Amino acid sequence: MTTLGALILYGAFRSGEGFDAADGWMLAFVFVGVARMAGARRYHRLRPARDRLHRWAAWAFGTILLQGVLLGSLSLIWLQPATPEVESLLHIVAATIVIGATVPLPPFYPVLVAFVVCVMGPLALRDLWIAGTYHLTLAALVVATSLYTLQGGRQQARALAQAQAERRKNAALIEALRRENQRAEQAQDAKTRFFAAANHDLRQPLHAMGLLAHTLNENGAAARSEDVPARLVECVDSMAQIVDELIELAQVDAAAVVPRLEAFALDALLREVARTHALQATHKGLQLQVDSSALTVRSDRRLVARVLANLLSNALRYTPQGMVRLASRVQGDRVEVIVQDSGIGIAEHELSRIFEEFYQVGNPARDRRLGVGLGLATVKRLSDLLDLRVQVQSTPGQGSVFRITLPLCDATPSPIAAPAMPQDTPLTRRRVLVVEDDADSRAALTGLLSAWGCDVRSAQDVARTRQHLADGFQPEAVLADLRLAGGDSGVDAVIAVRAWLGKELPALVLTGDRGDRGDAQAQRAEAAGVRLLAKPVKAVQLRAFLGQVFGA
């Protein structure tokens, strides 16, 4: 259309003075127009990559402005006034071309401004130069047309910018929705795999327990003389481990685990974790090394111990021979702790999956002696919670190295009492009071304590507890469930017994709210100096508690 307008003007002025200049002007205009059309065809044919679009934009805007300059120069070629018809035609064509530019150029508003100035600026100056009422009126119309065009272009530019912003926003929302759907699908797939694995690993020991229990029931003493009880205990321990780890994962995912940051001695923690796994290493003939200096770090000591225990247990489990090493070293303002082993190693393509729930390397048969695949998942969750930045390097056949880092701290570490070693203290005729509202649990706990030789009394609530005391029973220790029927709690029972006897009686409160230290009842137990132990409780834990109480 711009070239058509130029042809109309050329035809109107060709018979006038300056014909040679008009010919050259028209040839230049046709050349630029042909170049623009050829370039446009080439652009649509090539569909250039995004990183080359700025070059094409520079070419397109450059040729547009060159056409504007050529149109404006026409006003300078014919400075002398022509007939009113030709003058009107010149102004109408210029105004039409400028107004028509508001269709393609508003998205690039600076180019539109430059184009309008190039075309209409020389025309307004020519009218002012010629002067006279007619041309001054034309100059005013030129200025008004230019301002109207620029104002309309600005409004279109703003509208287009808003539309593009909305389009980008919608595109971002669509992309975010797509990513969320993808994450939801991945989460659903992971959930399906999770429950399938959990279903298998929970049913296996439950299945074995059922068969073993029937064997005991039908064969009696003959079954008890074999290894049936030991296998039954092994199945129970396996189920307890799975439940514990599942609950811990769920609590971390639900943000129910709140870190308690404190300064503590890292060396003492490493040696404490190593000591609890020393027997396992000895049984497998492995060297368990601890290489750490006196360093103080700041984090949640209990959760860091859990991470290190899982990593160390995993290293011992998958190391058939050689050594497992715990070490620490300072790196800037953080301390790096490594758990290194000479075990079977992990292939590179499996490294990205080892932190998934129930995923295990080298255990396709789901042998429970090699764990259930929740230890490293717990490590990853707790590492993210505490910013431990867990990393792993491994070579198949040569072993693995897991790394975590903790912030270095100059503060004095919080005093941690050394864990007391379990004692095989005789429990014969030791008086123990059991407070448990669940009949099966109460009978099982009473039976176990009686088998150890304890003199046991059991109660289901605080009222029955007081009745035992009124009947003259003088307990030496109390084992109570945290949540009792009727709104009572094991803490209430312990406080009642202590008040009746007038002394700080040793007490252990059992809770199914694993790790929930923020719970009001758990806080009451902590304030009363009562030890909490999460269910399911192992017999060795109860024996260790009573050994500490009666061996002191």
Coordinates of C-alpha atoms in Angstrom, one line a residue:
M1 CA 0.0 0.0 0.0
T2 CA 2.9 2.4 0.7
T3 CA 4.4 1.6 -2.7
L4 CA 0.9 2.2 -4.3
G5 CA 0.7 5.6 -2.6
A6 CA 4.2 6.5 -3.9
L7 CA 3.2 5.6 -7.4
I8 CA 0.1 7.9 -7.2
L9 CA 2.3 10.8 -6.1
Y10 CA 4.8 10.1 -8.8
G11 CA 2.1 10.1 -11.4
A12 CA 0.8 13.4 -10.1
F13 CA 4.2 15.2 -10.1
R14 CA 5.9 13.6 -13.1
S15 CA 4.8 16.4 -15.5
G16 CA 6.0 19.1 -13.2
E17 CA 9.3 20.7 -12.5
G18 CA 11.9 18.3 -11.1
F19 CA 10.9 15.3 -13.2
D20 CA 14.4 13.8 -13.2
A21 CA 14.5 13.9 -9.4
A22 CA 11.1 12.3 -9.3
D23 CA 12.3 9.4 -11.4
G24 CA 15.3 8.7 -9.2
W25 CA 13.0 9.0 -6.1
M26 CA 10.6 6.5 -7.6
L27 CA 13.3 4.1 -8.5
A28 CA 14.7 4.2 -5.0
F29 CA 11.2 3.6 -3.5
V30 CA 10.5 0.7 -5.8
F31 CA 13.9 -0.8 -4.9
V32 CA 13.2 -0.6 -1.2
G33 CA 9.6 -2.0 -1.7
V34 CA 10.9 -5.0 -3.8
A35 CA 13.6 -5.7 -1.2
R36 CA 11.0 -5.7 1.6
M37 CA 8.7 -8.1 -0.3
A38 CA 11.6 -10.4 -1.1
G39 CA 12.8 -10.3 2.5
A40 CA 9.4 -11.1 3.8
R41 CA 9.1 -14.2 1.5
R42 CA 12.5 -15.4 2.6
Y43 CA 11.6 -14.9 6.3
H44 CA 8.4 -17.0 6.0
R45 CA 10.2 -19.6 4.1
L46 CA 13.2 -20.0 6.5
R47 CA 11.2 -19.5 9.8
P48 CA 14.5 -18.4 11.6
A49 CA 15.3 -19.5 15.1
R50 CA 14.4 -17.2 18.0
D51 CA 18.1 -16.2 18.6
R52 CA 18.2 -14.7 15.0
L53 CA 14.9 -12.8 15.1
H54 CA 16.6 -9.5 16.3
R55 CA 18.5 -9.4 13.0
W56 CA 15.3 -9.8 10.9
A57 CA 13.6 -7.2 13.1
A58 CA 16.4 -4.7 12.5
W59 CA 16.1 -5.3 8.8
A60 CA 12.3 -4.9 8.8
F61 CA 12.3 -1.7 10.9
G62 CA 15.2 -0.3 8.9
T63 CA 13.5 -0.6 5.6
I64 CA 10.2 0.8 7.0
L65 CA 12.0 3.9 8.2
L66 CA 13.8 4.1 4.9
Q67 CA 10.5 4.3 3.1
G68 CA 9.4 7.0 5.6
V69 CA 12.5 9.0 4.8
L70 CA 11.8 8.6 1.1
L71 CA 8.2 9.8 1.5
G72 CA 9.3 12.7 3.6
S73 CA 12.0 13.7 1.1
L74 CA 9.3 14.1 -1.6
S75 CA 8.1 17.2 0.3
L76 CA 11.6 18.6 0.0
I77 CA 11.9 17.9 -3.8
W78 CA 8.9 20.0 -4.6
L79 CA 9.3 23.0 -2.4
Q80 CA 7.3 25.1 -4.9
P81 CA 3.5 24.9 -4.5
A82 CA 1.6 22.8 -7.1
T83 CA -2.0 23.0 -8.0
P84 CA -4.6 22.7 -5.2
E85 CA -5.6 19.2 -6.5
V86 CA -2.0 18.0 -6.4
E87 CA -1.3 19.6 -3.0
S88 CA -4.5 17.9 -1.6
L89 CA -3.4 14.6 -3.2
L90 CA 0.0 14.9 -1.6
H91 CA -1.4 15.5 1.9
I92 CA -4.2 12.8 1.5
V93 CA -1.7 10.1 0.5
A94 CA 0.8 11.0 3.2
A95 CA -2.0 11.0 5.9
T96 CA -3.4 7.7 4.6
I97 CA 0.0 6.0 4.7
V98 CA 0.7 7.3 8.2
I99 CA -2.7 6.3 9.5
G100 CA -2.3 2.9 7.8
A101 CA 0.9 2.4 9.8
T102 CA -1.1 2.2 13.0
V103 CA -2.1 -1.3 11.9
P104 CA 1.3 -3.1 11.9
L105 CA 3.5 -0.7 14.0
P106 CA 1.8 -0.1 17.4
P107 CA 3.5 -3.1 19.0
F108 CA 6.8 -1.3 18.2
Y109 CA 5.7 2.2 19.2
P110 CA 9.1 3.9 18.9
V111 CA 9.3 2.8 15.2
L112 CA 5.8 4.2 14.6
V113 CA 6.9 7.6 16.1
A114 CA 10.0 7.6 13.9
F115 CA 8.0 6.7 10.8
V116 CA 5.4 9.5 11.5
V117 CA 8.1 12.1 12.0
C118 CA 9.9 11.0 8.9
V119 CA 6.8 11.3 6.7
M120 CA 4.8 14.2 8.2
G121 CA 7.7 16.3 9.6
P122 CA 9.1 17.5 6.2
L123 CA 5.5 17.9 4.9
A124 CA 4.6 20.3 7.8
L125 CA 7.8 22.2 7.3
R126 CA 7.1 22.6 3.6
D127 CA 3.6 24.0 4.3
L128 CA 5.1 26.4 6.8
W129 CA 7.8 27.4 4.3
I130 CA 5.3 28.1 1.5
A131 CA 3.0 29.8 4.0
G132 CA -0.3 31.3 2.9
T133 CA -3.7 30.6 4.4
Y134 CA -4.2 27.4 2.4
H135 CA -0.8 25.8 3.3
L136 CA -0.9 27.0 6.9
T137 CA -4.3 25.3 7.2
L138 CA -2.7 22.2 5.7
A139 CA 0.2 22.4 8.1
A140 CA -2.3 22.4 11.0
L141 CA -4.1 19.4 9.6
V142 CA -0.7 17.6 9.2
V143 CA 0.2 18.2 12.8
A144 CA -3.3 17.2 14.0
T145 CA -3.2 14.1 11.9
S146 CA 0.2 13.2 13.3
L147 CA -0.9 13.7 16.9
Y148 CA -4.0 11.7 16.3
T149 CA -2.1 8.9 14.8
L150 CA 0.5 8.8 17.6
Q151 CA -2.2 8.9 20.2
G152 CA -4.1 6.1 18.6
G153 CA -0.9 4.2 18.2
R154 CA -0.1 4.6 21.9
Q155 CA -3.5 3.3 22.9
Q156 CA -3.2 0.3 20.6
A157 CA 0.4 -0.3 21.9
R158 CA -0.9 -0.3 25.5
A159 CA -3.8 -2.5 24.6
L160 CA -1.5 -4.9 22.8
A161 CA 1.0 -4.9 25.6
Q162 CA -1.8 -5.8 28.1
A163 CA -3.0 -8.5 25.8
Q164 CA 0.5 -9.9 25.4
A165 CA 1.0 -9.7 29.2
E166 CA -2.3 -11.6 29.7
R167 CA -1.2 -14.1 27.0
R168 CA 2.1 -14.6 28.7
K169 CA 0.4 -14.9 32.1
N170 CA -2.1 -17.4 30.7
A171 CA 0.8 -19.3 29.1
A172 CA 2.7 -19.3 32.4
L173 CA -0.5 -20.6 34.2
I174 CA -1.0 -23.3 31.6
E175 CA 2.7 -24.3 31.9
A176 CA 2.4 -24.3 35.7
L177 CA -0.8 -26.3 35.5
R178 CA 1.0 -28.7 33.1
R179 CA 3.9 -29.1 35.5
E180 CA 1.5 -29.5 38.4
N181 CA -0.4 -32.2 36.5
Q182 CA 2.9 -33.9 35.7
R183 CA 4.0 -33.8 39.3
A184 CA 0.6 -35.1 40.4
E185 CA 0.8 -37.9 38.0
Q186 CA 4.4 -38.7 39.2
A187 CA 3.2 -38.5 42.8
Q188 CA 0.3 -40.8 42.0
D189 CA 2.6 -43.3 40.3
A190 CA 5.0 -43.0 43.3
K191 CA 2.1 -43.5 45.7
T192 CA 1.0 -46.6 43.8
R193 CA 4.5 -48.0 43.9
F194 CA 4.8 -47.0 47.6
F195 CA 1.6 -48.8 48.7
A196 CA 2.4 -51.8 46.5
A197 CA 5.8 -52.2 48.2
A198 CA 4.4 -51.4 51.6
N199 CA 1.7 -53.9 51.1
H200 CA 4.2 -56.6 50.2
D201 CA 6.7 -55.9 52.9
L202 CA 4.0 -55.7 55.6
R203 CA 2.1 -58.8 54.5
Q204 CA 5.3 -60.9 54.4
P205 CA 6.1 -60.8 58.1
L206 CA 2.4 -60.8 59.0
H207 CA 1.9 -64.0 56.9
A208 CA 4.9 -65.6 58.6
M209 CA 3.6 -64.5 62.0
G210 CA 0.2 -66.1 61.4
L211 CA 1.7 -69.4 60.4
L212 CA 4.2 -69.4 63.2
A213 CA 1.4 -68.6 65.8
H214 CA -0.7 -71.5 64.5
T215 CA 2.4 -73.8 64.7
L216 CA 2.8 -72.8 68.4
N217 CA -0.9 -73.3 69.0
E218 CA -1.1 -76.7 67.5
N219 CA 2.3 -78.2 68.4
G220 CA 2.7 -76.6 71.9
A221 CA 5.9 -77.5 73.6
A222 CA 7.4 -79.2 70.6
A223 CA 7.2 -75.9 68.6
R224 CA 8.6 -73.9 71.5
S225 CA 11.6 -76.2 71.6
E226 CA 12.4 -75.4 68.0
D227 CA 13.2 -72.0 66.5
V228 CA 9.6 -70.9 66.1
P229 CA 9.6 -68.3 68.9
A230 CA 12.8 -66.8 67.6
R231 CA 11.4 -66.5 64.1
L232 CA 8.2 -65.0 65.5
V233 CA 10.2 -62.4 67.3
E234 CA 12.1 -61.7 64.1
C235 CA 8.9 -61.1 62.2
V236 CA 7.5 -58.8 64.9
D237 CA 10.8 -56.8 64.8
S238 CA 10.6 -56.6 61.1
M239 CA 7.1 -55.2 61.1
A240 CA 7.9 -52.8 63.9
Q241 CA 10.8 -51.4 61.8
I242 CA 8.6 -51.0 58.7
V243 CA 5.9 -49.2 60.7
D244 CA 8.4 -47.0 62.5
E245 CA 10.0 -45.9 59.2
L246 CA 6.7 -45.4 57.5
I247 CA 5.4 -43.2 60.4
E248 CA 8.7 -41.2 60.4
L249 CA 8.4 -40.6 56.6
A250 CA 4.8 -39.5 57.0
Q251 CA 5.6 -37.1 59.8
V252 CA 8.4 -35.5 57.8
D253 CA 6.2 -35.1 54.7
A254 CA 3.4 -33.7 56.9
A255 CA 5.8 -31.1 58.4
A256 CA 5.0 -32.6 61.8
V257 CA 8.7 -32.9 62.6
V258 CA 10.0 -29.5 63.9
P259 CA 13.8 -29.4 64.2
R260 CA 15.2 -28.3 67.6
L261 CA 18.5 -26.6 66.7
E262 CA 21.3 -26.7 69.3
A263 CA 25.0 -26.8 69.5
F264 CA 26.5 -30.2 70.1
A265 CA 29.8 -32.0 69.9
L266 CA 30.0 -33.9 66.6
D267 CA 32.7 -36.3 67.7
A268 CA 30.6 -37.5 70.6
L269 CA 27.6 -38.1 68.3
L270 CA 29.7 -40.0 65.7
R271 CA 31.1 -42.3 68.4
E272 CA 27.7 -42.8 70.0
V273 CA 26.2 -43.8 66.6
A274 CA 29.2 -46.1 65.9
R275 CA 28.9 -47.7 69.3
T276 CA 25.3 -48.7 68.7
H277 CA 26.3 -50.5 65.5
A278 CA 29.6 -52.0 66.7
L279 CA 28.0 -55.4 67.4
Q280 CA 26.5 -55.6 63.9
A281 CA 30.0 -54.8 62.4
T282 CA 31.7 -57.4 64.6
H283 CA 29.2 -60.1 63.6
K284 CA 30.0 -59.5 60.0
G285 CA 33.8 -59.3 60.6
L286 CA 33.9 -55.6 59.4
Q287 CA 36.2 -52.9 60.7
L288 CA 34.2 -49.9 61.9
Q289 CA 36.4 -46.8 62.1
V290 CA 35.6 -43.4 63.5
D291 CA 37.9 -40.5 62.4
S292 CA 36.7 -37.2 63.9
S293 CA 38.2 -34.3 65.8
A294 CA 36.6 -32.1 68.5
L295 CA 34.1 -30.0 66.5
T296 CA 31.0 -28.3 67.5
V297 CA 28.1 -28.0 65.0
R298 CA 24.6 -26.6 65.2
S299 CA 21.6 -28.7 64.1
D300 CA 19.0 -31.1 65.6
R301 CA 21.1 -33.7 67.4
R302 CA 18.4 -36.4 67.4
L303 CA 17.5 -36.0 63.7
V304 CA 21.2 -35.9 62.7
A305 CA 21.8 -39.1 64.7
R306 CA 18.9 -40.7 62.9
V307 CA 20.4 -39.7 59.5
L308 CA 23.8 -41.1 60.5
A309 CA 22.4 -44.2 61.9
N310 CA 20.5 -44.9 58.7
L311 CA 23.5 -44.3 56.6
L312 CA 25.8 -46.4 58.8
S313 CA 23.2 -49.3 59.0
N314 CA 22.9 -49.2 55.2
A315 CA 26.7 -49.3 54.8
L316 CA 27.0 -52.3 57.1
R317 CA 24.2 -54.1 55.5
Y318 CA 25.6 -53.9 52.0
T319 CA 29.3 -54.4 52.9
P320 CA 30.2 -58.1 52.9
Q321 CA 33.8 -57.6 53.8
G322 CA 36.3 -54.8 54.5
M323 CA 35.5 -51.7 56.4
V324 CA 33.0 -48.9 57.1
R325 CA 34.3 -45.5 58.1
L326 CA 32.7 -42.5 59.8
A327 CA 34.8 -39.3 59.5
S328 CA 34.4 -35.5 59.6
R329 CA 36.4 -32.6 58.3
V330 CA 36.0 -28.8 58.2
Q331 CA 35.2 -27.2 54.9
G332 CA 34.9 -23.4 55.3
D333 CA 32.0 -22.6 57.6
R334 CA 30.6 -26.1 57.5
V335 CA 31.7 -29.6 58.6
E336 CA 31.5 -32.5 56.2
V337 CA 30.6 -35.9 57.6
I338 CA 31.2 -38.9 55.5
V339 CA 30.0 -42.5 55.8
Q340 CA 32.3 -44.6 53.6
D341 CA 32.2 -48.3 52.9
S342 CA 33.9 -51.0 50.8
G343 CA 30.7 -52.7 49.9
I344 CA 29.0 -53.7 46.7
G345 CA 28.6 -50.1 45.4
I346 CA 25.8 -48.6 43.3
A347 CA 25.7 -48.3 39.5
E348 CA 25.5 -44.8 38.2
H349 CA 22.1 -45.2 36.6
E350 CA 20.7 -46.2 40.0
L351 CA 22.1 -43.3 42.0
S352 CA 19.1 -41.1 41.2
R353 CA 16.7 -43.6 42.6
I354 CA 18.3 -44.8 45.8
F355 CA 16.4 -42.2 47.9
E356 CA 13.0 -43.4 46.7
E357 CA 10.8 -45.3 49.1
F358 CA 11.2 -49.1 49.0
Y359 CA 13.9 -48.9 46.2
Q360 CA 16.8 -51.2 47.0
V361 CA 19.9 -52.0 45.1
G362 CA 20.9 -55.7 44.9
N363 CA 17.8 -57.0 46.7
P364 CA 15.2 -58.1 44.0
A365 CA 13.9 -60.8 46.3
R366 CA 13.0 -58.3 49.0
D367 CA 15.0 -60.1 51.6
R368 CA 14.0 -58.4 54.9
R369 CA 17.5 -59.0 56.3
L370 CA 18.7 -56.3 53.8
G371 CA 16.1 -53.8 55.0
V372 CA 13.0 -52.6 53.3
G373 CA 14.2 -49.6 51.4
L374 CA 13.0 -46.8 53.6
G375 CA 16.3 -45.9 55.3
L376 CA 17.7 -43.7 52.5
A377 CA 14.2 -42.2 51.9
T378 CA 14.2 -41.0 55.5
V379 CA 17.8 -39.7 55.1
K380 CA 16.7 -37.6 52.1
R381 CA 13.7 -36.2 53.8
L382 CA 15.6 -35.3 57.0
S383 CA 18.5 -34.0 55.0
D384 CA 16.2 -31.6 53.2
L385 CA 14.6 -30.6 56.4
L386 CA 17.9 -29.8 58.1
D387 CA 19.8 -28.6 55.0
L388 CA 22.4 -31.3 55.3
R389 CA 22.9 -31.4 51.5
V390 CA 23.3 -35.2 51.3
Q391 CA 25.4 -36.4 48.4
V392 CA 26.6 -39.8 47.2
Q393 CA 29.4 -41.2 45.1
S394 CA 29.8 -44.9 44.4
T395 CA 31.6 -47.3 42.2
P396 CA 30.2 -50.9 41.7
G397 CA 32.4 -53.4 43.5
Q398 CA 34.4 -50.8 45.3
G399 CA 32.0 -49.2 47.7
S400 CA 30.1 -45.9 48.3
V401 CA 30.6 -42.6 50.1
F402 CA 27.7 -40.6 51.5
R403 CA 28.3 -37.0 52.5
I404 CA 26.3 -34.6 54.6
T405 CA 27.4 -31.2 55.9
L406 CA 26.5 -29.3 59.0
P407 CA 27.1 -25.6 60.0
L408 CA 30.2 -25.1 62.1
C409 CA 29.4 -23.5 65.5
D410 CA 31.7 -21.7 68.0
A411 CA 29.2 -22.0 70.9
T412 CA 29.7 -24.5 73.8
P413 CA 27.9 -27.7 73.0
S414 CA 24.9 -28.7 75.0
P415 CA 25.7 -31.3 77.6
I416 CA 24.6 -34.8 76.6
A417 CA 24.5 -37.5 79.1
A418 CA 26.4 -40.6 78.0
P419 CA 24.0 -43.4 77.3
A420 CA 23.8 -46.0 79.9
M421 CA 24.7 -49.5 78.9
P422 CA 21.9 -52.1 79.3
Q423 CA 22.4 -54.2 82.3
D424 CA 21.2 -57.8 82.8
T425 CA 19.8 -57.0 86.2
P426 CA 17.7 -59.7 87.9
L427 CA 14.1 -58.7 88.0
T428 CA 12.8 -61.3 90.4
R429 CA 10.0 -60.0 92.6
R430 CA 10.5 -56.5 91.5
R431 CA 7.2 -54.7 91.8
V432 CA 6.0 -53.1 88.5
L433 CA 2.7 -51.3 87.9
V434 CA 1.3 -51.4 84.4
V435 CA -1.3 -48.9 83.3
E436 CA -2.7 -49.7 79.8
D437 CA -6.3 -49.4 78.6
D438 CA -6.0 -51.9 75.7
A439 CA -6.7 -55.4 77.1
D440 CA -4.4 -57.3 74.6
S441 CA -1.5 -54.9 75.2
R442 CA -2.0 -55.0 78.9
A443 CA -2.1 -58.8 79.0
A444 CA 1.0 -59.0 76.8
L445 CA 3.0 -56.6 78.8
T446 CA 1.9 -58.2 82.1
G447 CA 2.8 -61.6 80.8
L448 CA 6.3 -60.5 79.6
L449 CA 7.1 -58.9 83.0
S450 CA 5.8 -61.9 84.9
A451 CA 8.0 -64.1 82.7
W452 CA 11.0 -62.0 83.8
G453 CA 10.0 -62.7 87.4
C454 CA 8.4 -59.3 88.2
D455 CA 5.6 -58.9 90.7
V456 CA 3.1 -57.1 88.4
R457 CA -0.2 -55.3 88.9
S458 CA -2.1 -53.9 85.9
A459 CA -4.8 -51.2 85.6
Q460 CA -6.7 -49.7 82.7
D461 CA -7.2 -46.1 84.1
V462 CA -6.1 -43.8 86.9
A463 CA -9.0 -44.8 89.2
R464 CA -8.0 -48.5 89.1
T465 CA -4.3 -47.4 89.6
R466 CA -5.3 -45.7 92.9
Q467 CA -7.2 -48.8 93.9
H468 CA -4.1 -50.9 93.6
L469 CA -2.2 -48.4 95.8
A470 CA -5.0 -48.4 98.4
D471 CA -4.8 -52.2 98.5
G472 CA -1.2 -51.9 99.7
F473 CA 0.7 -52.5 96.4
Q474 CA 4.0 -50.5 96.5
P475 CA 5.4 -50.3 92.9
E476 CA 9.1 -49.7 92.3
A477 CA 8.5 -48.6 88.7
V478 CA 5.5 -47.7 86.5
L479 CA 4.9 -48.6 82.8
A480 CA 2.0 -46.6 81.4
D481 CA 0.4 -45.9 78.1
L482 CA 0.3 -42.1 77.2
R483 CA -3.4 -42.0 76.1
L484 CA -5.8 -43.9 78.2
A485 CA -9.6 -44.3 77.9
G486 CA -11.9 -41.6 79.4
G487 CA -9.5 -38.8 78.7
D488 CA -6.9 -39.9 81.2
S489 CA -3.2 -40.2 80.4
G490 CA -0.3 -42.2 81.5
V491 CA 1.3 -39.0 82.8
D492 CA -1.8 -38.5 85.1
A493 CA -1.3 -42.1 86.4
V494 CA 2.4 -41.5 87.1
I495 CA 1.7 -38.2 88.9
A496 CA -1.0 -39.9 91.0
V497 CA 1.3 -42.7 92.0
R498 CA 4.1 -40.4 92.9
A499 CA 1.8 -38.2 94.9
W500 CA 0.4 -41.3 96.8
L501 CA 3.9 -42.7 97.6
G502 CA 5.5 -39.3 98.2
K503 CA 8.5 -40.0 96.0
E504 CA 9.8 -39.6 92.5
L505 CA 9.1 -43.1 91.3
P506 CA 10.8 -44.2 88.0
A507 CA 8.4 -44.3 85.1
L508 CA 8.2 -45.1 81.4
V509 CA 5.4 -43.8 79.3
L510 CA 4.6 -45.6 76.0
T511 CA 3.2 -43.6 73.2
G512 CA 1.9 -44.3 69.7
D513 CA 2.5 -40.7 68.7
R514 CA 6.0 -41.4 67.5
G515 CA 8.3 -38.4 67.7
D516 CA 5.6 -35.9 68.4
R517 CA 7.5 -33.8 70.9
G518 CA 5.2 -30.9 70.3
D519 CA 2.1 -32.7 71.7
A520 CA 0.7 -31.3 74.9
Q521 CA 0.8 -34.7 76.7
A522 CA 4.3 -35.4 75.5
Q523 CA 5.4 -32.0 76.9
R524 CA 3.7 -32.8 80.2
A525 CA 5.7 -36.1 80.3
E526 CA 8.9 -34.3 79.6
A527 CA 8.2 -31.6 82.2
A528 CA 7.5 -34.4 84.8
G529 CA 10.8 -36.0 84.0
V530 CA 9.1 -39.1 82.6
R531 CA 10.8 -40.9 79.8
L532 CA 8.8 -41.5 76.5
L533 CA 9.2 -44.5 74.4
A534 CA 7.5 -44.9 71.0
K535 CA 5.4 -48.0 70.2
P536 CA 5.9 -50.7 69.1
V537 CA 8.3 -51.3 72.0
K538 CA 10.8 -54.0 71.8
A539 CA 11.3 -56.3 74.8
V540 CA 15.0 -55.4 74.9
Q541 CA 14.1 -51.8 75.4
L542 CA 11.8 -52.6 78.3
R543 CA 14.5 -54.8 79.8
A544 CA 17.1 -52.0 79.4
F545 CA 14.9 -49.5 81.2
L546 CA 14.2 -51.9 84.1
G547 CA 17.9 -52.8 84.2
Q548 CA 18.8 -49.1 84.6
V549 CA 16.1 -48.6 87.2
F550 CA 16.8 -51.6 89.4
G551 CA 20.6 -51.8 88.7
A552 CA 21.2 -48.2 89.9

